[in-house]
mmCIF file of C-alpha atoms in Angstrom:
data_model
loop_
_atom_site.group_PDB
_atom_site.id
_atom_site.type_symbol
_atom_site.label_atom_id
_atom_site.label_comp_id
_atom_site.label_asym_id
_atom_site.label_seq_id
_atom_site.Cartn_x
_atom_site.Cartn_y
_atom_site.Cartn_z
ATOM 1 C CA MET A 1 18.269 0.430 45.923
ATOM 2 C CA VAL A 2 18.534 -2.956 44.301
ATOM 3 C CA MET A 3 19.943 -5.892 46.239
ATOM 4 C CA VAL A 4 19.162 -8.895 44.067
ATOM 5 C CA VAL A 5 21.814 -11.443 45.009
ATOM 6 C CA PRO A 6 21.869 -15.155 44.149
ATOM 7 C CA CYS A 7 21.799 -17.027 47.463
ATOM 8 C CA ALA A 8 23.318 -20.485 47.441
ATOM 9 C CA GLY A 9 21.615 -22.170 50.368
ATOM 10 C CA LEU A 10 22.005 -20.098 53.509
ATOM 11 C CA GLN A 11 25.745 -19.518 53.444
ATOM 12 C CA ALA A 12 26.910 -15.922 53.657
ATOM 13 C CA ALA A 13 30.133 -14.151 52.952
ATOM 14 C CA SER A 14 32.897 -14.776 55.464
ATOM 15 C CA PRO A 15 35.907 -12.558 56.197
ATOM 16 C CA GLN A 16 38.403 -12.466 53.337
ATOM 17 C CA SER A 17 41.182 -13.289 55.801
ATOM 18 C CA GLU A 18 41.973 -12.759 59.456
ATOM 19 C CA GLU A 19 44.589 -10.200 58.490
ATOM 20 C CA GLU A 20 42.192 -7.921 56.670
ATOM 21 C CA ASP A 21 40.815 -4.885 58.419
ATOM 22 C CA ILE A 22 37.401 -5.673 59.883
ATOM 23 C CA ILE A 23 35.927 -2.735 57.945
ATOM 24 C CA ASP A 24 36.217 -4.927 54.841
ATOM 25 C CA LEU A 25 33.763 -7.491 56.185
ATOM 26 C CA VAL A 26 30.878 -6.841 53.806
ATOM 27 C CA TRP A 27 27.987 -8.629 52.112
ATOM 28 C CA PRO A 28 27.668 -9.590 49.342
ATOM 29 C CA PRO A 29 31.358 -10.436 48.834
ATOM 30 C CA LYS A 30 33.540 -8.613 46.339
ATOM 31 C CA PRO A 31 33.408 -7.865 43.462
ATOM 32 C CA MET A 32 29.665 -7.337 43.931
ATOM 33 C CA PRO A 33 28.614 -3.930 45.335
ATOM 34 C CA ALA A 34 28.552 -4.030 49.140
ATOM 35 C CA ARG A 35 25.162 -3.575 50.798
ATOM 36 C CA ILE A 36 25.927 -4.519 54.422
ATOM 37 C CA ARG A 37 29.116 -3.739 56.370
ATOM 38 C CA TYR A 38 30.127 -5.057 59.782
ATOM 39 C CA LEU A 39 31.028 -2.247 62.203
ATOM 40 C CA ASN A 40 31.683 -3.655 65.671
ATOM 41 C CA ALA A 41 30.272 -5.598 68.615
ATOM 42 C CA ILE A 42 29.419 -4.684 72.206
ATOM 43 C CA ALA A 43 29.344 -7.380 74.888
ATOM 44 C CA SER A 44 30.142 -5.407 78.050
ATOM 45 C CA PHE A 45 31.080 -1.927 79.189
ATOM 46 C CA ASP A 46 34.706 -2.739 78.341
ATOM 47 C CA ASP A 47 33.704 -2.380 74.690
ATOM 48 C CA ILE A 48 32.758 1.286 75.140
ATOM 49 C CA LYS A 49 35.855 2.161 77.238
ATOM 50 C CA TYR A 50 33.830 2.753 80.373
ATOM 51 C CA GLU A 51 35.856 3.670 83.478
ATOM 52 C CA LYS A 52 34.317 3.277 86.928
ATOM 53 C CA GLY A 53 34.433 6.250 89.241
ATOM 54 C CA PHE A 54 35.687 6.155 92.828
ATOM 55 C CA TRP A 55 32.259 5.708 94.419
ATOM 56 C CA GLU A 56 31.280 2.928 92.021
ATOM 57 C CA LYS A 57 34.440 1.053 92.938
ATOM 58 C CA PHE A 58 33.743 1.700 96.626
ATOM 59 C CA TRP A 59 30.219 0.308 96.447
ATOM 60 C CA ASP A 60 31.456 -2.715 94.493
ATOM 61 C CA LEU A 61 33.675 -3.500 97.491
ATOM 62 C CA ILE A 62 30.728 -3.165 99.879
ATOM 63 C CA ARG A 63 28.018 -5.056 97.985
ATOM 64 C CA GLY A 64 29.982 -7.056 95.464
ATOM 65 C CA GLU A 65 30.632 -6.172 91.842
ATOM 66 C CA GLN A 66 27.504 -5.821 89.723
ATOM 67 C CA GLN A 67 26.889 -7.779 86.560
ATOM 68 C CA ASN A 68 28.301 -5.863 83.604
ATOM 69 C CA SER A 69 28.325 -8.416 80.801
ATOM 70 C CA GLN A 70 25.328 -9.559 78.809
ATOM 71 C CA LEU A 71 24.131 -13.063 79.700
ATOM 72 C CA LYS A 72 21.492 -13.570 76.993
ATOM 73 C CA PRO A 73 20.470 -10.418 75.098
ATOM 74 C CA THR A 74 17.050 -10.736 73.470
ATOM 75 C CA ALA A 75 16.253 -7.190 72.347
ATOM 76 C CA VAL A 76 18.052 -3.939 71.615
ATOM 77 C CA ALA A 77 16.960 -0.331 71.046
ATOM 78 C CA VAL A 78 18.969 2.832 70.375
ATOM 79 C CA ASP A 79 17.923 6.455 70.877
ATOM 80 C CA ASP A 80 18.929 9.464 68.774
ATOM 81 C CA LYS A 81 21.811 10.288 71.147
ATOM 82 C CA GLY A 82 23.442 6.915 70.659
ATOM 83 C CA ARG A 83 22.385 5.339 73.957
ATOM 84 C CA MET A 84 21.932 1.620 73.389
ATOM 85 C CA SER A 85 19.644 -0.385 75.680
ATOM 86 C CA VAL A 86 19.845 -4.182 75.791
ATOM 87 C CA ALA A 87 17.217 -6.455 77.369
ATOM 88 C CA ASP A 88 18.849 -9.310 79.281
ATOM 89 C CA PRO A 89 16.140 -11.556 80.810
ATOM 90 C CA THR A 90 18.666 -14.086 82.109
ATOM 91 C CA GLY A 91 20.354 -11.353 84.126
ATOM 92 C CA LYS A 92 17.002 -9.700 84.944
ATOM 93 C CA VAL A 93 18.400 -6.338 83.873
ATOM 94 C CA VAL A 94 18.529 -3.866 81.014
ATOM 95 C CA HIS A 95 22.053 -2.758 80.105
ATOM 96 C CA VAL A 96 22.421 0.827 78.889
ATOM 97 C CA TYR A 97 25.535 1.882 76.972
ATOM 98 C CA ASP A 98 26.158 5.497 76.004
ATOM 99 C CA GLN A 99 28.297 5.072 72.911
ATOM 100 C CA LYS A 100 29.209 8.777 72.800
ATOM 101 C CA THR A 101 30.260 9.388 76.411
ATOM 102 C CA GLY A 102 31.351 5.870 77.319
ATOM 103 C CA ASP A 103 28.941 5.754 80.266
ATOM 104 C CA TYR A 104 27.276 2.510 81.305
ATOM 105 C CA TRP A 105 24.554 1.568 83.777
ATOM 106 C CA VAL A 106 21.908 -1.073 84.349
ATOM 107 C CA ILE A 107 18.180 -0.884 85.017
ATOM 108 C CA GLU A 108 17.191 -3.493 87.587
ATOM 109 C CA GLU A 109 13.828 -2.385 88.929
ATOM 110 C CA ALA A 110 10.764 -0.269 88.289
ATOM 111 C CA ASP A 111 8.302 0.024 91.175
ATOM 112 C CA VAL A 112 9.408 -3.570 91.878
ATOM 113 C CA PRO A 113 12.455 -5.525 90.663
ATOM 114 C CA LEU A 114 12.388 -6.635 87.033
ATOM 115 C CA ILE A 115 11.601 -10.323 86.536
ATOM 116 C CA LEU A 116 11.737 -11.045 82.806
ATOM 117 C CA PRO A 117 12.716 -7.984 80.737
ATOM 118 C CA VAL A 118 12.402 -9.218 77.159
ATOM 119 C CA GLY A 119 11.333 -6.320 74.905
ATOM 120 C CA LEU A 120 12.595 -2.774 74.361
ATOM 121 C CA ALA A 121 11.667 0.469 72.650
ATOM 122 C CA VAL A 122 12.690 4.116 72.939
ATOM 123 C CA ASP A 123 10.695 7.271 72.258
ATOM 124 C CA GLU A 124 11.776 10.622 70.797
ATOM 125 C CA LYS A 125 12.868 11.855 74.254
ATOM 126 C CA GLY A 126 15.085 8.859 74.835
ATOM 127 C CA ASN A 127 12.757 7.316 77.409
ATOM 128 C CA ILE A 128 13.237 3.552 77.631
ATOM 129 C CA TYR A 129 10.251 1.181 77.470
ATOM 130 C CA VAL A 130 10.778 -2.311 78.863
ATOM 131 C CA SER A 131 8.253 -5.126 78.479
ATOM 132 C CA ASP A 132 8.487 -7.557 81.379
ATOM 133 C CA GLY A 133 6.889 -10.962 80.857
ATOM 134 C CA GLY A 134 6.884 -11.642 84.588
ATOM 135 C CA LEU A 135 5.409 -8.321 85.667
ATOM 136 C CA LYS A 136 2.944 -8.448 82.738
ATOM 137 C CA LYS A 137 3.353 -4.788 81.884
ATOM 138 C CA VAL A 138 5.576 -2.291 80.090
ATOM 139 C CA CYS A 139 7.762 -0.213 82.429
ATOM 140 C CA VAL A 140 8.885 3.250 81.332
ATOM 141 C CA PHE A 141 12.194 4.777 82.409
ATOM 142 C CA SER A 142 13.946 8.087 81.786
ATOM 143 C CA PRO A 143 17.056 8.100 79.569
ATOM 144 C CA LYS A 144 19.130 7.775 82.766
ATOM 145 C CA GLY A 145 17.099 4.840 84.047
ATOM 146 C CA LYS A 146 14.738 6.508 86.522
ATOM 147 C CA TYR A 147 11.398 4.687 86.745
ATOM 148 C CA LEU A 148 8.557 6.881 85.482
ATOM 149 C CA ARG A 149 5.387 4.790 85.047
ATOM 150 C CA SER A 150 3.929 1.567 83.665
ATOM 151 C CA ILE A 151 1.597 0.806 80.764
ATOM 152 C CA GLY A 152 -0.782 -2.163 80.786
ATOM 153 C CA ASP A 153 -1.451 -4.756 83.467
ATOM 154 C CA ALA A 154 -2.263 -8.443 83.898
ATOM 155 C CA GLU A 155 -5.898 -7.830 82.938
ATOM 156 C CA GLN A 156 -4.902 -6.300 79.599
ATOM 157 C CA ILE A 157 -1.797 -8.344 78.728
ATOM 158 C CA GLU A 158 -1.332 -12.062 79.301
ATOM 159 C CA ARG A 159 2.438 -12.001 78.719
ATOM 160 C CA PRO A 160 4.126 -9.098 76.904
ATOM 161 C CA THR A 161 7.127 -9.842 74.726
ATOM 162 C CA SER A 162 8.342 -7.577 71.909
ATOM 163 C CA ILE A 163 7.271 -3.911 71.766
ATOM 164 C CA ALA A 164 7.509 -1.075 69.239
ATOM 165 C CA ILE A 165 6.658 2.628 69.231
ATOM 166 C CA ASP A 166 5.136 4.864 66.570
ATOM 167 C CA THR A 167 6.070 8.322 67.850
ATOM 168 C CA THR A 168 4.226 10.090 65.021
ATOM 169 C CA ARG A 169 0.864 8.529 65.870
ATOM 170 C CA ARG A 170 1.674 8.255 69.581
ATOM 171 C CA VAL A 171 1.024 4.545 69.980
ATOM 172 C CA LEU A 172 2.797 1.670 71.703
ATOM 173 C CA TYR A 173 2.489 -1.817 70.222
ATOM 174 C CA VAL A 174 2.817 -4.724 72.657
ATOM 175 C CA VAL A 175 3.035 -8.309 71.448
ATOM 176 C CA ASP A 176 0.960 -10.585 73.677
ATOM 177 C CA THR A 177 2.438 -13.866 72.472
ATOM 178 C CA PRO A 178 0.295 -16.494 74.275
ATOM 179 C CA ALA A 179 -2.854 -14.497 73.447
ATOM 180 C CA HIS A 180 -1.865 -14.419 69.732
ATOM 181 C CA THR A 181 -2.517 -10.676 69.535
ATOM 182 C CA ILE A 182 -0.908 -7.251 69.399
ATOM 183 C CA ARG A 183 -2.169 -4.832 72.069
ATOM 184 C CA VAL A 184 -2.149 -1.149 71.127
ATOM 185 C CA PHE A 185 -1.852 1.575 73.785
ATOM 186 C CA ASN A 186 -1.807 5.352 73.761
ATOM 187 C CA LEU A 187 1.823 6.356 74.219
ATOM 188 C CA ASP A 188 1.046 9.475 76.244
ATOM 189 C CA ASP A 189 -1.565 8.385 78.781
ATOM 190 C CA GLY A 190 -1.183 4.596 78.574
ATOM 191 C CA SER A 191 -4.843 3.999 77.741
ATOM 192 C CA PHE A 192 -5.791 0.896 75.759
ATOM 193 C CA ILE A 193 -6.765 1.550 72.122
ATOM 194 C CA ARG A 194 -7.319 -1.720 70.268
ATOM 195 C CA THR A 195 -6.269 -5.298 69.683
ATOM 196 C CA ILE A 196 -4.767 -6.501 66.405
ATOM 197 C CA GLY A 197 -5.251 -10.128 65.379
ATOM 198 C CA LYS A 198 -6.510 -13.337 66.872
ATOM 199 C CA ARG A 199 -5.295 -16.914 66.707
ATOM 200 C CA GLY A 200 -5.444 -18.476 63.267
ATOM 201 C CA ARG A 201 -3.739 -18.953 59.923
ATOM 202 C CA LYS A 202 -5.767 -16.596 57.744
ATOM 203 C CA GLU A 203 -4.514 -13.180 56.672
ATOM 204 C CA GLY A 204 -4.452 -10.879 59.678
ATOM 205 C CA GLU A 205 -4.556 -13.791 62.132
ATOM 206 C CA LEU A 206 -1.584 -14.766 64.284
ATOM 207 C CA ASN A 207 -0.033 -17.865 65.833
ATOM 208 C CA PHE A 208 2.337 -17.063 68.703
ATOM 209 C CA PRO A 209 3.603 -13.755 67.269
ATOM 210 C CA GLY A 210 7.151 -12.808 68.244
ATOM 211 C CA TYR A 211 9.003 -9.624 67.360
ATOM 212 C CA VAL A 212 7.560 -6.424 65.869
ATOM 213 C CA PHE A 213 8.962 -3.258 64.298
ATOM 214 C CA VAL A 214 7.449 0.021 63.101
ATOM 215 C CA GLY A 215 8.729 0.946 59.633
ATOM 216 C CA PRO A 216 9.398 4.396 58.139
ATOM 217 C CA ASN A 217 5.844 4.515 56.768
ATOM 218 C CA GLY A 218 4.304 3.759 60.158
ATOM 219 C CA TYR A 219 3.339 0.241 59.118
ATOM 220 C CA LEU A 220 3.671 -2.503 61.720
ATOM 221 C CA TYR A 221 5.798 -5.515 60.723
ATOM 222 C CA VAL A 222 5.065 -8.661 62.726
ATOM 223 C CA ASN A 223 6.948 -11.938 62.961
ATOM 224 C CA ASP A 224 4.030 -14.381 62.948
ATOM 225 C CA ALA A 225 6.379 -17.004 64.354
ATOM 226 C CA LEU A 226 4.493 -20.293 64.361
ATOM 227 C CA ASN A 227 2.820 -19.497 61.053
ATOM 228 C CA GLY A 228 6.317 -19.098 59.576
ATOM 229 C CA ARG A 229 5.590 -15.760 57.941
ATOM 230 C CA ILE A 230 5.852 -11.991 58.211
ATOM 231 C CA GLN A 231 2.652 -9.951 58.300
ATOM 232 C CA VAL A 232 2.300 -6.236 57.688
ATOM 233 C CA PHE A 233 -0.453 -4.008 59.128
ATOM 234 C CA ASP A 234 -1.220 -0.371 58.365
ATOM 235 C CA THR A 235 -1.421 2.471 60.889
ATOM 236 C CA GLU A 236 -5.030 1.551 61.706
ATOM 237 C CA GLY A 237 -4.176 -2.087 62.363
ATOM 238 C CA LYS A 238 -5.586 -3.382 59.087
ATOM 239 C CA PHE A 239 -3.870 -6.224 57.238
ATOM 240 C CA VAL A 240 -1.723 -5.114 54.273
ATOM 241 C CA ASN A 241 0.267 -8.121 53.085
ATOM 242 C CA THR A 242 2.207 -11.206 54.130
ATOM 243 C CA PHE A 243 5.119 -13.305 52.922
ATOM 244 C CA GLY A 244 7.219 -16.273 53.985
ATOM 245 C CA ARG A 245 6.850 -19.922 54.893
ATOM 246 C CA PHE A 246 8.721 -22.612 56.783
ATOM 247 C CA GLY A 247 11.508 -24.335 54.866
ATOM 248 C CA ASP A 248 15.227 -25.043 54.670
ATOM 249 C CA ALA A 249 16.233 -22.864 51.716
ATOM 250 C CA SER A 250 16.969 -19.185 51.240
ATOM 251 C CA GLY A 251 13.830 -17.088 51.500
ATOM 252 C CA THR A 252 12.116 -19.483 53.899
ATOM 253 C CA PHE A 253 12.201 -19.571 57.705
ATOM 254 C CA ALA A 254 13.316 -22.124 60.279
ATOM 255 C CA THR A 255 13.017 -20.188 63.560
ATOM 256 C CA PRO A 256 12.230 -16.545 62.720
ATOM 257 C CA LYS A 257 12.980 -14.047 65.479
ATOM 258 C CA GLY A 258 13.715 -10.311 65.273
ATOM 259 C CA ILE A 259 12.450 -8.078 62.498
ATOM 260 C CA ALA A 260 13.508 -4.576 61.414
ATOM 261 C CA VAL A 261 13.082 -2.262 58.416
ATOM 262 C CA ASP A 262 15.665 0.090 56.902
ATOM 263 C CA SER A 263 15.036 3.538 55.420
ATOM 264 C CA ASP A 264 14.388 2.006 51.992
ATOM 265 C CA ARG A 265 11.724 -0.267 53.519
ATOM 266 C CA ASN A 266 13.751 -3.428 53.055
ATOM 267 C CA ILE A 267 12.727 -5.988 55.672
ATOM 268 C CA TYR A 268 15.319 -7.825 57.791
ATOM 269 C CA VAL A 269 14.469 -11.060 59.599
ATOM 270 C CA ALA A 270 16.763 -12.821 62.070
ATOM 271 C CA ASP A 271 16.524 -16.605 61.976
ATOM 272 C CA ALA A 272 17.774 -18.499 65.018
ATOM 273 C CA GLY A 273 17.560 -21.786 63.128
ATOM 274 C CA PHE A 274 19.788 -20.657 60.258
ATOM 275 C CA ASP A 275 21.914 -18.280 62.402
ATOM 276 C CA ASN A 276 21.625 -15.590 59.769
ATOM 277 C CA ILE A 277 19.789 -12.436 58.726
ATOM 278 C CA GLN A 278 17.649 -12.495 55.586
ATOM 279 C CA ILE A 279 16.750 -9.298 53.751
ATOM 280 C CA PHE A 280 13.567 -8.938 51.683
ATOM 281 C CA ASN A 281 12.176 -6.072 49.645
ATOM 282 C CA SER A 282 8.858 -4.512 50.603
ATOM 283 C CA GLN A 283 6.975 -7.102 48.517
ATOM 284 C CA GLY A 284 8.693 -10.007 50.302
ATOM 285 C CA ARG A 285 11.207 -10.937 47.587
ATOM 286 C CA LEU A 286 14.533 -12.174 48.972
ATOM 287 C CA LEU A 287 17.426 -9.812 48.241
ATOM 288 C CA LEU A 288 20.307 -11.049 50.353
ATOM 289 C CA ASP A 289 21.202 -13.153 53.378
ATOM 290 C CA PHE A 290 24.261 -12.741 55.568
ATOM 291 C CA GLY A 291 25.833 -14.450 58.555
ATOM 292 C CA ARG A 292 26.293 -18.070 59.557
ATOM 293 C CA SER A 293 26.785 -20.111 62.727
ATOM 294 C CA GLY A 294 29.876 -19.131 64.699
ATOM 295 C CA GLN A 295 31.456 -16.671 67.087
ATOM 296 C CA ALA A 296 33.571 -14.560 64.741
ATOM 297 C CA PRO A 297 32.502 -11.067 63.631
ATOM 298 C CA GLY A 298 29.495 -11.373 61.346
ATOM 299 C CA GLU A 299 28.651 -14.851 62.638
ATOM 300 C CA PHE A 300 25.743 -15.636 64.959
ATOM 301 C CA TRP A 301 24.569 -18.012 67.633
ATOM 302 C CA THR A 302 20.796 -17.630 67.928
ATOM 303 C CA PRO A 303 20.298 -14.069 66.642
ATOM 304 C CA SER A 304 17.190 -12.585 68.232
ATOM 305 C CA GLY A 305 16.093 -8.940 68.406
ATOM 306 C CA LEU A 306 16.912 -6.472 65.620
ATOM 307 C CA TYR A 307 16.864 -2.679 65.583
ATOM 308 C CA PHE A 308 17.588 0.058 63.031
ATOM 309 C CA ASP A 309 18.661 3.495 64.224
ATOM 310 C CA SER A 310 18.201 6.771 62.358
ATOM 311 C CA LYS A 311 21.566 6.331 60.591
ATOM 312 C CA ASP A 312 20.622 2.974 59.059
ATOM 313 C CA ARG A 313 22.775 1.031 61.477
ATOM 314 C CA LEU A 314 21.448 -2.446 62.204
ATOM 315 C CA TYR A 315 21.830 -3.793 65.742
ATOM 316 C CA VAL A 316 21.561 -7.556 66.250
ATOM 317 C CA ALA A 317 21.056 -9.205 69.655
ATOM 318 C CA ASP A 318 23.368 -12.194 69.174
ATOM 319 C CA ALA A 319 21.873 -14.086 72.113
ATOM 320 C CA TYR A 320 24.162 -17.021 72.857
ATOM 321 C CA ASN A 321 27.274 -15.120 71.791
ATOM 322 C CA ARG A 322 26.266 -12.651 74.543
ATOM 323 C CA ARG A 323 26.796 -9.552 72.436
ATOM 324 C CA ILE A 324 25.226 -6.953 70.187
ATOM 325 C CA GLN A 325 26.660 -6.873 66.685
ATOM 326 C CA ILE A 326 26.361 -3.660 64.687
ATOM 327 C CA PHE A 327 26.168 -3.405 60.894
ATOM 328 C CA GLN A 328 25.762 -0.550 58.422
ATOM 329 C CA TYR A 329 23.219 -0.634 55.626
ATOM 330 C CA LEU A 330 24.916 0.957 52.619
ATOM 331 C CA LYS A 331 22.397 2.981 50.674
ATOM 332 C CA THR A 332 22.719 3.566 46.944
ATOM 333 C CA ALA A 333 21.212 6.107 44.593
ATOM 334 C CA VAL A 334 19.301 3.362 42.790
ATOM 335 C CA LYS A 335 15.890 2.596 44.256
ATOM 336 C CA GLN A 336 13.901 -0.603 43.983
#
């Protein structure tokens, strides 16, 4: 797939008109071949046509209605059955939306109540992994939200933020932002394996790392936030390559946040400073950017966590718009 698109500043395509069907909101704009299509947005259970049952309504009368809208989503993860989990640290909950059945529930506590749920991942069974910066550990829940176990503790992790799972190699990556490292744990028994990185500016070193994502090849993609770059590590934690720098033009970063990789190994980086998503090829060459500041479909207000599902759908935690926006990567027969 080739997505070489001239980028004038950081402006992206906007809707052709308010009357047009939303399915026509694509980037780059016509007549160029579309590579990204807007699908929809989810802000609360109303967006998945969830209907409360009798007992839920009864308990709402007794204890007061529970929070059902996102307050400040920071991370999103989706399992193979279409269940979407959203980390909401402001609300101290994880929202779970079943996009197939229309069911909705929240995860509020593990062995103790959640304090700062900021990172999310899901495994091949649909289990939900939640990194909690206040509890200083990763809590594991069943697909229905039952607490199962925890991985890591305050002695191993200073403050966990973003997490990612490599189900093939059975490892859990945990970003320890203030320690400037990535902690690696065994996915099955929770044992500690290794540490990736240390504070610095050299290749393989980190400076307040933020979000991470495991690509199709098992490589780990890291937003090295205060170094203004993306770093890539292989399955053994060895440095592979890096790209990016701070700046105010296309291809540079202002406030890089979430990172994700599509099936063609194109790299997507959310930038909360530009309110857009930039797309790079595997060598770090800019291909396309889309989005701009605003509240309309395809516009962002501090985009944060990103996630790609198995169908090449991109989920964006649009933090201050209090919603998850969903886009489709449109594959072509032409490879890079």
